[in-house]
Short mmCIF file of C-alpha atoms in Angstrom, two decimals:
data_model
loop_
_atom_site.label_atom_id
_atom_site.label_comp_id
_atom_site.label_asym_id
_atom_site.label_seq_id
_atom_site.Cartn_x
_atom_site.Cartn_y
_atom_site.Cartn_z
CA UNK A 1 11.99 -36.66 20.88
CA UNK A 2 10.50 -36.89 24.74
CA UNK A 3 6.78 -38.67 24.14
CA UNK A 4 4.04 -37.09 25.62
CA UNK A 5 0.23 -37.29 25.70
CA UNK A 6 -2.76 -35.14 25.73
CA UNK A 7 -5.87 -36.53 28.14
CA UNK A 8 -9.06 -35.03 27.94
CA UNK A 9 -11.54 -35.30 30.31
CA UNK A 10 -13.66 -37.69 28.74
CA UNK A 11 -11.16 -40.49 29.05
CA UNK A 12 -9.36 -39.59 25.05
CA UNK A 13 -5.91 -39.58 24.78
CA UNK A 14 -3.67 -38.64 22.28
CA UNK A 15 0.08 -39.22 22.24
CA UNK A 16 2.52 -36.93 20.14
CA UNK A 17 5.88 -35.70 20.65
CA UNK A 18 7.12 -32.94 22.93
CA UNK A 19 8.64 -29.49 21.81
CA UNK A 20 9.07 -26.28 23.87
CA UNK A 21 8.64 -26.59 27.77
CA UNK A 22 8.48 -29.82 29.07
CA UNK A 23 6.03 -28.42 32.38
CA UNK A 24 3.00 -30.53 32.86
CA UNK A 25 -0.20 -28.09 31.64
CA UNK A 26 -4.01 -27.74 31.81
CA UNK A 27 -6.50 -26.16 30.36
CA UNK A 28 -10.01 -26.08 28.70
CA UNK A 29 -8.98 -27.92 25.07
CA UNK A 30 -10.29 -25.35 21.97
CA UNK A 31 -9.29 -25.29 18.52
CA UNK A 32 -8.77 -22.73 15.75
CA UNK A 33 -9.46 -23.05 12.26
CA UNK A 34 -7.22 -20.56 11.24
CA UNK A 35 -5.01 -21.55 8.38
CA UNK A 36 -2.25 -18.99 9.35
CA UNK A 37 -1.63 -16.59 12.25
CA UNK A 38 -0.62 -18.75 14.92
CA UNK A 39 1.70 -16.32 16.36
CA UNK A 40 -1.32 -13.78 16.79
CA UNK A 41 -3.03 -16.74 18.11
CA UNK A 42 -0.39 -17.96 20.71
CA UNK A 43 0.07 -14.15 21.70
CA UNK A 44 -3.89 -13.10 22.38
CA UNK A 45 -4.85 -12.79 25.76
CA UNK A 46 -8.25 -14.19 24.82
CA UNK A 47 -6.57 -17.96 24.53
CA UNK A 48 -5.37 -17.20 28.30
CA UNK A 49 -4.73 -20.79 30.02
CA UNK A 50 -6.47 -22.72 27.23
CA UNK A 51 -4.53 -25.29 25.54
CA UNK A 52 -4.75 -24.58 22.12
CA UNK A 53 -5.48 -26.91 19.14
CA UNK A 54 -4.43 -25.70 15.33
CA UNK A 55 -6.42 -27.37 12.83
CA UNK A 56 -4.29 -26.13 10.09
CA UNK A 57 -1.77 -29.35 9.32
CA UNK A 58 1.45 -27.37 9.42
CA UNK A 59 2.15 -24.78 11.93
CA UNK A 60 5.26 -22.47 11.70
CA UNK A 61 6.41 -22.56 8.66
CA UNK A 62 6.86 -19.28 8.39
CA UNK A 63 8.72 -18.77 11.82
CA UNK A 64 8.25 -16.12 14.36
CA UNK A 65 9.36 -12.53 13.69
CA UNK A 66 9.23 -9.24 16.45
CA UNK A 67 6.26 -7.39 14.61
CA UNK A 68 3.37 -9.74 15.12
CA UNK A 69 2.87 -9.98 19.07
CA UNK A 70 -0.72 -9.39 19.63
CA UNK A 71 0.46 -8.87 23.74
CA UNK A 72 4.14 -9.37 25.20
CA UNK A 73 4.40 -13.69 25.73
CA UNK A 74 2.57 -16.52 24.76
CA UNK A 75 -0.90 -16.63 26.35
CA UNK A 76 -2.14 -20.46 26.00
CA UNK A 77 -1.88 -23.11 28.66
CA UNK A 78 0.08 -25.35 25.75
CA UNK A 79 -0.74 -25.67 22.03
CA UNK A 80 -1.67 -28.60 19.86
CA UNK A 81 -0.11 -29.03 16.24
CA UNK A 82 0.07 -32.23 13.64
CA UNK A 83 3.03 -30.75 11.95
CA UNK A 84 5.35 -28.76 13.47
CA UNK A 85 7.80 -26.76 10.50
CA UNK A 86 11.58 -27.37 12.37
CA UNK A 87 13.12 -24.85 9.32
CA UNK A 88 11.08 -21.86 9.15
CA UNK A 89 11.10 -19.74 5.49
CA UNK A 90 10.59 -16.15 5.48
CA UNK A 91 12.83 -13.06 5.76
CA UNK A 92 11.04 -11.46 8.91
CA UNK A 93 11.72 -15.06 11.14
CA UNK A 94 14.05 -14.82 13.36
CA UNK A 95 13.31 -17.92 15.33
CA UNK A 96 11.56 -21.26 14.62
CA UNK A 97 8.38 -21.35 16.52
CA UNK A 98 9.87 -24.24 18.35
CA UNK A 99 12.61 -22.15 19.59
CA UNK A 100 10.18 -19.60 20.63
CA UNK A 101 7.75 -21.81 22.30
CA UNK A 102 10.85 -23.16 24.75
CA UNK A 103 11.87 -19.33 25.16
CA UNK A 104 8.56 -18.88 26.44
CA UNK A 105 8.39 -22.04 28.50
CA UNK A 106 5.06 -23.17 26.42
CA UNK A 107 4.43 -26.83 25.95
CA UNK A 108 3.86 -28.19 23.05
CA UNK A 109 2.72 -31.82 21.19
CA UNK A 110 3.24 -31.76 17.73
CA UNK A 111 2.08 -35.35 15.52
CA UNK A 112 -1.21 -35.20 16.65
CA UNK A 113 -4.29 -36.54 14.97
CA UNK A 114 -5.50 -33.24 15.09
CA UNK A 115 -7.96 -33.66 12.76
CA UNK A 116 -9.73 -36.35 14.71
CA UNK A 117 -9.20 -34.58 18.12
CA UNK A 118 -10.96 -31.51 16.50
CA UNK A 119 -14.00 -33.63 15.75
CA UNK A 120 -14.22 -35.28 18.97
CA UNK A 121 -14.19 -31.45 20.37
CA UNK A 122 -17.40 -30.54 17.87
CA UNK A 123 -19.01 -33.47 18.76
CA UNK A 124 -18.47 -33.38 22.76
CA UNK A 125 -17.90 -29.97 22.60
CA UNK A 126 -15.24 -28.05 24.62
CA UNK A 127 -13.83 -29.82 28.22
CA UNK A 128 -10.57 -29.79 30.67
CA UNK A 129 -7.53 -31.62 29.29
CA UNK A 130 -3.66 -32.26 30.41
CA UNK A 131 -0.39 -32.56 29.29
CA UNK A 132 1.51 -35.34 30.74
CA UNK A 133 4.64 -37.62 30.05
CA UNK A 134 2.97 -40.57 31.14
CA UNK A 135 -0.80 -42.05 31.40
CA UNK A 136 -2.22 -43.38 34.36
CA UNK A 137 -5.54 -43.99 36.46
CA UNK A 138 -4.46 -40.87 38.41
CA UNK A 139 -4.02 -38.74 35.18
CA UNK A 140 -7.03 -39.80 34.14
CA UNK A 141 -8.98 -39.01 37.48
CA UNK A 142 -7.04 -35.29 37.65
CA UNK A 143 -8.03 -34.54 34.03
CA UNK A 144 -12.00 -35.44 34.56
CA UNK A 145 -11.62 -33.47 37.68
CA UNK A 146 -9.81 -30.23 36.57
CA UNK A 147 -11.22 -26.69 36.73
CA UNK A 148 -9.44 -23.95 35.00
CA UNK A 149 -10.50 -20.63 33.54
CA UNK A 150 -11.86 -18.83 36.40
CA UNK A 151 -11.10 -15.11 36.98
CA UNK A 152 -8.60 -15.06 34.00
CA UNK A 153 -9.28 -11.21 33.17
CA UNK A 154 -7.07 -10.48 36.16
CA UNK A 155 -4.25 -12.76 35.03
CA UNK A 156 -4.10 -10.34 31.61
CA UNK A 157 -5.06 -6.99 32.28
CA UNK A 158 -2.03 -4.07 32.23
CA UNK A 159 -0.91 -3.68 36.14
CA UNK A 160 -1.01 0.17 35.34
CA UNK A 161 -2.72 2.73 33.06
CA UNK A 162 -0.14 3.58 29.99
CA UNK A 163 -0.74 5.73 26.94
CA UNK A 164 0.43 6.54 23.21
CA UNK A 165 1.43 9.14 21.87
CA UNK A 166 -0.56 12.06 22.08
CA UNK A 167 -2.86 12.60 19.02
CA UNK A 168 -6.21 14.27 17.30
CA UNK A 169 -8.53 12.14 19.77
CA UNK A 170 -8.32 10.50 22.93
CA UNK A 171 -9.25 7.12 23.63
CA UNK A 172 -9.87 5.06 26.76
CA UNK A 173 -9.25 1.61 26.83
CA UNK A 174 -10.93 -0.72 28.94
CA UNK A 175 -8.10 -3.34 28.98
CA UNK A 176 -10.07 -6.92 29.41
CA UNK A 177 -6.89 -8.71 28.00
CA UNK A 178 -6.54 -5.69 24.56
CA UNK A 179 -4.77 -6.51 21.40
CA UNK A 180 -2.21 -5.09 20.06
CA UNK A 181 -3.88 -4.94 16.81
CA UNK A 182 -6.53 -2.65 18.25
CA UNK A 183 -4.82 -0.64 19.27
CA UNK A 184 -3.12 -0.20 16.14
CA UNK A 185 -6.09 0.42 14.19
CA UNK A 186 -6.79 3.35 16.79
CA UNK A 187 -3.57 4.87 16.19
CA UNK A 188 -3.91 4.74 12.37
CA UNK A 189 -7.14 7.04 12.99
CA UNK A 190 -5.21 9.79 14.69
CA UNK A 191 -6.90 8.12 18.05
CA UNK A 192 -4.10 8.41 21.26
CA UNK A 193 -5.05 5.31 23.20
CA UNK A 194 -4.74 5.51 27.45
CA UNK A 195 -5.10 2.00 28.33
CA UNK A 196 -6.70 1.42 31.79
CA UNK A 197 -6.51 -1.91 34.25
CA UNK A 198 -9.83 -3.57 33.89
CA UNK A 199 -11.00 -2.54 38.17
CA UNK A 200 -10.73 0.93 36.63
CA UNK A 201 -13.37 2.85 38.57
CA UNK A 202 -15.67 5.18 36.12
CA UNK A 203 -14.36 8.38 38.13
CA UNK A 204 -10.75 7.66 37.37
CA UNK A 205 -11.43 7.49 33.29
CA UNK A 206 -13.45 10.55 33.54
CA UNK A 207 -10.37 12.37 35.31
CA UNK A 208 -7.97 11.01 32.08
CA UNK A 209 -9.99 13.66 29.90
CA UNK A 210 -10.81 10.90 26.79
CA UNK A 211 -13.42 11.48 24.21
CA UNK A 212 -14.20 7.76 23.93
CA UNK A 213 -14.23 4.59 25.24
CA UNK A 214 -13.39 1.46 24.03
CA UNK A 215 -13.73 -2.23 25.66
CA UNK A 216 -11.69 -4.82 24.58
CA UNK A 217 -11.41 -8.59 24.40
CA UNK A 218 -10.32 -10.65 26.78
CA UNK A 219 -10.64 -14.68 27.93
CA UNK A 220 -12.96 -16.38 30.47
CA UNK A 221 -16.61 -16.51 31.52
CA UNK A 222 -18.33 -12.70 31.03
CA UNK A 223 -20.91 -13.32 33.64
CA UNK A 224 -17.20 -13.57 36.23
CA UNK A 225 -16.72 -9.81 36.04
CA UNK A 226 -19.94 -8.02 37.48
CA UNK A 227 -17.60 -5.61 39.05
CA UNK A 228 -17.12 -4.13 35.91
CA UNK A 229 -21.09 -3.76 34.77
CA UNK A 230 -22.12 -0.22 36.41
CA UNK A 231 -19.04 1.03 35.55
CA UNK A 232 -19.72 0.09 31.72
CA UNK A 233 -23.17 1.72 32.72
CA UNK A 234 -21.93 5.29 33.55
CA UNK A 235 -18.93 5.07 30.58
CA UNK A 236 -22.02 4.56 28.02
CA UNK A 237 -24.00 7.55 29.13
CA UNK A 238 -20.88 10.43 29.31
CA UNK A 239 -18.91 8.71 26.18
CA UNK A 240 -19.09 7.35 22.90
CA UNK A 241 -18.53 4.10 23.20
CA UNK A 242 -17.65 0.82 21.28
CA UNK A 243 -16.75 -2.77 22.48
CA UNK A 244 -14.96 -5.71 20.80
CA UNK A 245 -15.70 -9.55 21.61
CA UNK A 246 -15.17 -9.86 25.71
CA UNK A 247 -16.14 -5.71 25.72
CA UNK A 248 -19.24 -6.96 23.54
CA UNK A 249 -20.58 -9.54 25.91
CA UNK A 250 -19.82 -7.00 29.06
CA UNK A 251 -21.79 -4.33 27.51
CA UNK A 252 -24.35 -6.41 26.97
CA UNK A 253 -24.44 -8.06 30.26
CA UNK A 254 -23.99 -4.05 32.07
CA UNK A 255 -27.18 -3.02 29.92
CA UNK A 256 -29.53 -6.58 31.13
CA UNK A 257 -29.04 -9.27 28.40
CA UNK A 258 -27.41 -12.49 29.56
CA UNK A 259 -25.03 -14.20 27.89
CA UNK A 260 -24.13 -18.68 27.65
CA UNK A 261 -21.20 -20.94 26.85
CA UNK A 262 -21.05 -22.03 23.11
CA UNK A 263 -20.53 -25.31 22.92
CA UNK A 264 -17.34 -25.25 21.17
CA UNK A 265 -16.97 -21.53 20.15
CA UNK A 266 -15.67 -19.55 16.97
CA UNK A 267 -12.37 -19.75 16.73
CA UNK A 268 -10.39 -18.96 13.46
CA UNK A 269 -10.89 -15.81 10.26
CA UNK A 270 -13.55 -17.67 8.21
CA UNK A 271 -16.29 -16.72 9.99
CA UNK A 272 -19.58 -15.11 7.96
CA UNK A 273 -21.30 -12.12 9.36
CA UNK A 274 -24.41 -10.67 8.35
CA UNK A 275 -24.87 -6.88 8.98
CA UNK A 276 -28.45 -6.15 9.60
CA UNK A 277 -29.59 -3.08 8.27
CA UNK A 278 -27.30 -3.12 4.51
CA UNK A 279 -27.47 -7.00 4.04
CA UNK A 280 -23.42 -6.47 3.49
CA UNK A 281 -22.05 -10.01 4.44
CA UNK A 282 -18.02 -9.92 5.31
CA UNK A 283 -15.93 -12.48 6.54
CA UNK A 284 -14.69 -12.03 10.18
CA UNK A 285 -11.98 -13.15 12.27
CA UNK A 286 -13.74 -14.78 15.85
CA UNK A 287 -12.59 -15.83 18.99
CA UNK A 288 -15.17 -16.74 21.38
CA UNK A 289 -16.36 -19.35 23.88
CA UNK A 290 -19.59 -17.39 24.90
CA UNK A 291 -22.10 -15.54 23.00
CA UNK A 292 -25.26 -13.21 23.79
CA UNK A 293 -28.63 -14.42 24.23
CA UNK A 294 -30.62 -13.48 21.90
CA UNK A 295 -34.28 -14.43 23.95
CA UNK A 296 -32.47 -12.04 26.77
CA UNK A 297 -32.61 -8.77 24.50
CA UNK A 298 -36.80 -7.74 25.40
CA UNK A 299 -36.60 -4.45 27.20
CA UNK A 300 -32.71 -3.73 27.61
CA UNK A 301 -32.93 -1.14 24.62
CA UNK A 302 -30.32 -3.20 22.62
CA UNK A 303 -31.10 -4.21 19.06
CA UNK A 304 -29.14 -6.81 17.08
CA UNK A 305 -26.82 -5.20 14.23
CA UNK A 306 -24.82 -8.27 13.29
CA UNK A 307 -25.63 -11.85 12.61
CA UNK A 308 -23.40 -15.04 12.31
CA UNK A 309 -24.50 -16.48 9.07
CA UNK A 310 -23.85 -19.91 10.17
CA UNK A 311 -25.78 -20.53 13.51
CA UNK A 312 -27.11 -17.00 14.01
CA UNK A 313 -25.40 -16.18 17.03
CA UNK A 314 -25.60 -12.42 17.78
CA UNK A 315 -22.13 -10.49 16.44
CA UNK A 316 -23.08 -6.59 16.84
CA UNK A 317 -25.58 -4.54 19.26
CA UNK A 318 -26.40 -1.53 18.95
CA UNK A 319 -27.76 0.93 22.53
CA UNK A 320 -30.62 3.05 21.55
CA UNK A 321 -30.36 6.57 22.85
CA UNK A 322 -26.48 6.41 23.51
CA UNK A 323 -23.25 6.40 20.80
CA UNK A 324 -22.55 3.16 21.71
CA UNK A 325 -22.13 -0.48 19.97
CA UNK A 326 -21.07 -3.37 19.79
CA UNK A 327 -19.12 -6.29 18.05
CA UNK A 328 -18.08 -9.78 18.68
CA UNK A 329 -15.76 -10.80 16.45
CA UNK A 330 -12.85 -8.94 15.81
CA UNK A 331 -12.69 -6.16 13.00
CA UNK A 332 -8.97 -5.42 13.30
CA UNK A 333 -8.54 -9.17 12.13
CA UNK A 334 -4.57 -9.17 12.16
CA UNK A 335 -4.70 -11.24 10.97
CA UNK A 336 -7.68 -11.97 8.89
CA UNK A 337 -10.36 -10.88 5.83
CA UNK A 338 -10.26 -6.78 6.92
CA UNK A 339 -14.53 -6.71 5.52
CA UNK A 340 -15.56 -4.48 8.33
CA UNK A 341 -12.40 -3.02 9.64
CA UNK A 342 -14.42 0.19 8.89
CA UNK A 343 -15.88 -0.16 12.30
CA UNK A 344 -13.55 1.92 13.47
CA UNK A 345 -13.68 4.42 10.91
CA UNK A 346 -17.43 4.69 12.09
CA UNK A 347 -16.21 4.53 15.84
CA UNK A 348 -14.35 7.81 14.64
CA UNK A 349 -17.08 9.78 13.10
CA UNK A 350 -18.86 8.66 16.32
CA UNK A 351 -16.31 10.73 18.48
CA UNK A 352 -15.83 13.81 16.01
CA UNK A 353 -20.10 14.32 15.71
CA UNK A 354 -20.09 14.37 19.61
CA UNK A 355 -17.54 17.03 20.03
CA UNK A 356 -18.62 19.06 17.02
CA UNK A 357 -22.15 18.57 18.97
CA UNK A 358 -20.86 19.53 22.51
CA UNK A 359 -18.54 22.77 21.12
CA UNK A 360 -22.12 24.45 19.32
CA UNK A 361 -24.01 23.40 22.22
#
């Protein structure tokens, strides 16, 4: 197999062996710790451009099968694996992710120390890295001097506004980069979805006719998309209204809190949450470069609901005097511990109290 090597910015390289395109990448190096799921993982719109690291020693073993896309292609830059599984074992496959990864012209380096290029990441924290065939003093000076990941929300959103079928309530859907798996959990509420490009203007969701809105994930720097901030503004006062991980840090930036880079982010499903007000701890699936600032809260009328257990990074918000919360880590797992899938079951009550409200006002 064709050598290649992974340079990060600092100067590291790592050498490994080439499967799936053989295109030169770049990207801002991350890494999961998610012991299964890659195909979610390679498929979210939130890993847009990023060259992906898996943590996990073996990656597809288990193939790649038609039912767990999260969006329609592979979303990462390139990926990172130690072990890549050549014969896939289970009766959904119906490719080896190897096979899939060249479909979808997605480099790939499998026999990496991953283990020890996951600890140089914690330790330096996140940074720009390439993909090359060969190493040289001008690979070197292009990797310290890359810059990707700006204005990725346009590279992801839907060109047009779609819908589902049509069903008890009507939800619209701020697409940031949305998951299929949101979606889905929608759906399985009796919620029809109408999923709207993310320069959506607040006049042309009102004219859809939805009860609700909802504001999805999506990759790259919140602070990019100011554009979107009134229009979050006006949704929140004429809608219930909840937002997952990107949509969290938005609705939080529309309503005056300021959000920062982590320094290597929560990627992976083994994330512990603490909710507030019950104590109730759950395990969460997370993926997230930035967070909100929790010194940046005093006087935007948003109060903290959920609380990583690890480094207390804000997870939930809550707007006082509107229907309207948040979350950052991502209840519809998929895939993932499902402890507070029942987000959207409250989302739902959310939507049926206002339009019991509004039909005896």
């Amino acid at each position: 197999m064709m050598k290649r090597y992974l340079v990060l910015a600092n100067g590291s390289v790592y050498p490994g062996e080439a499967f799936g395109s053989d295109k030169p990448a770049g990207g801002e190096l991350v890494f999961t710790t998610g012991m299964s799921g890659y195909q979610e993982a390679i498929t979210d719109a939130s890993y847009h451009d990023q060259i992906l690291t898996f943590t996990y020693p073996l990656i597809g073993n288990y193939g790649v099968n038609p039912d767990d896309y999260e969006s329609k292609h592979a979303q990462p830059a390139a990926i990172i694996v130690h072990e890549l599984a050549r014969r896939p074992s289970n009766w959904r496959a119906t490719m080896s992710l190897g096979e899939w990864a060249q479909q979808q012209d997605l480099p790939g380096i499998s026999g990496v120390d991953t283990r020890a290029l996951t600890k140089e990441i914690r330790d330096a924290g996140v940074m720009q890295a390439l993909i090359t065939d060969d190493v040289t003093p001008a690979v070197n000076a292009a990797a310290q001097n890359a810059q990707y990941g700006q204005q990725q929300v346009a590279a992801v959103t839907s060109a047009k506004t779609f819908s589902s079928d049509p069903a008890e309530l009507r939800v619209g859907v701020l697409d940031f980069g949305e998951k299929n798996s949101i979606l889905r959990e929608l759906h399985q509420r009796s919620m029809q979805t109408v999923v709207f490009p993310a320069n959506t203007t607040a006049a042309a969701i009102a004219a859809a006719n939805v009860d609700a809105i909802m504001l999805s994930n999506g990759p790259g720097n919140p602070a990019e998309l100011t554009d979107v901030l009134p229009v979050i503004r006006t949704l929140q006062d004429q809608y219930p209204l909840m937002a997952i991980c990107l949509g969290h840090q938005l609705f939080a930036l529309a309503n005056g809190a300021q959000t920062y880079k982590l320094k290597f982010g929560h990627r992976g499903f083994n994330h512990a949450v603490r909710e507030l007000s019950s104590g109730r701890i759950g395990f969460t699936s997370q993926n997230h470069g930035f967070a909100v600032a929790a010194d940046s809260l005093t006087g935007t009328g948003l109060t903290v609901t959920h609380q990583e257990i690890n480094d207390n990074t804000i997870e939930g918000l809550q707007l006082a005097g509107h229907q309207a919360f948040s979350v950052q880590f991502h209840p519809d797992a998929a895939p993932g511990p499902h402890d507070y899938v029942d987000l959207f079951d409250q989302f739902k009550t959310m939507i049926l109290n206002r339009k019991e409200a509004a039909a005896n006002a």
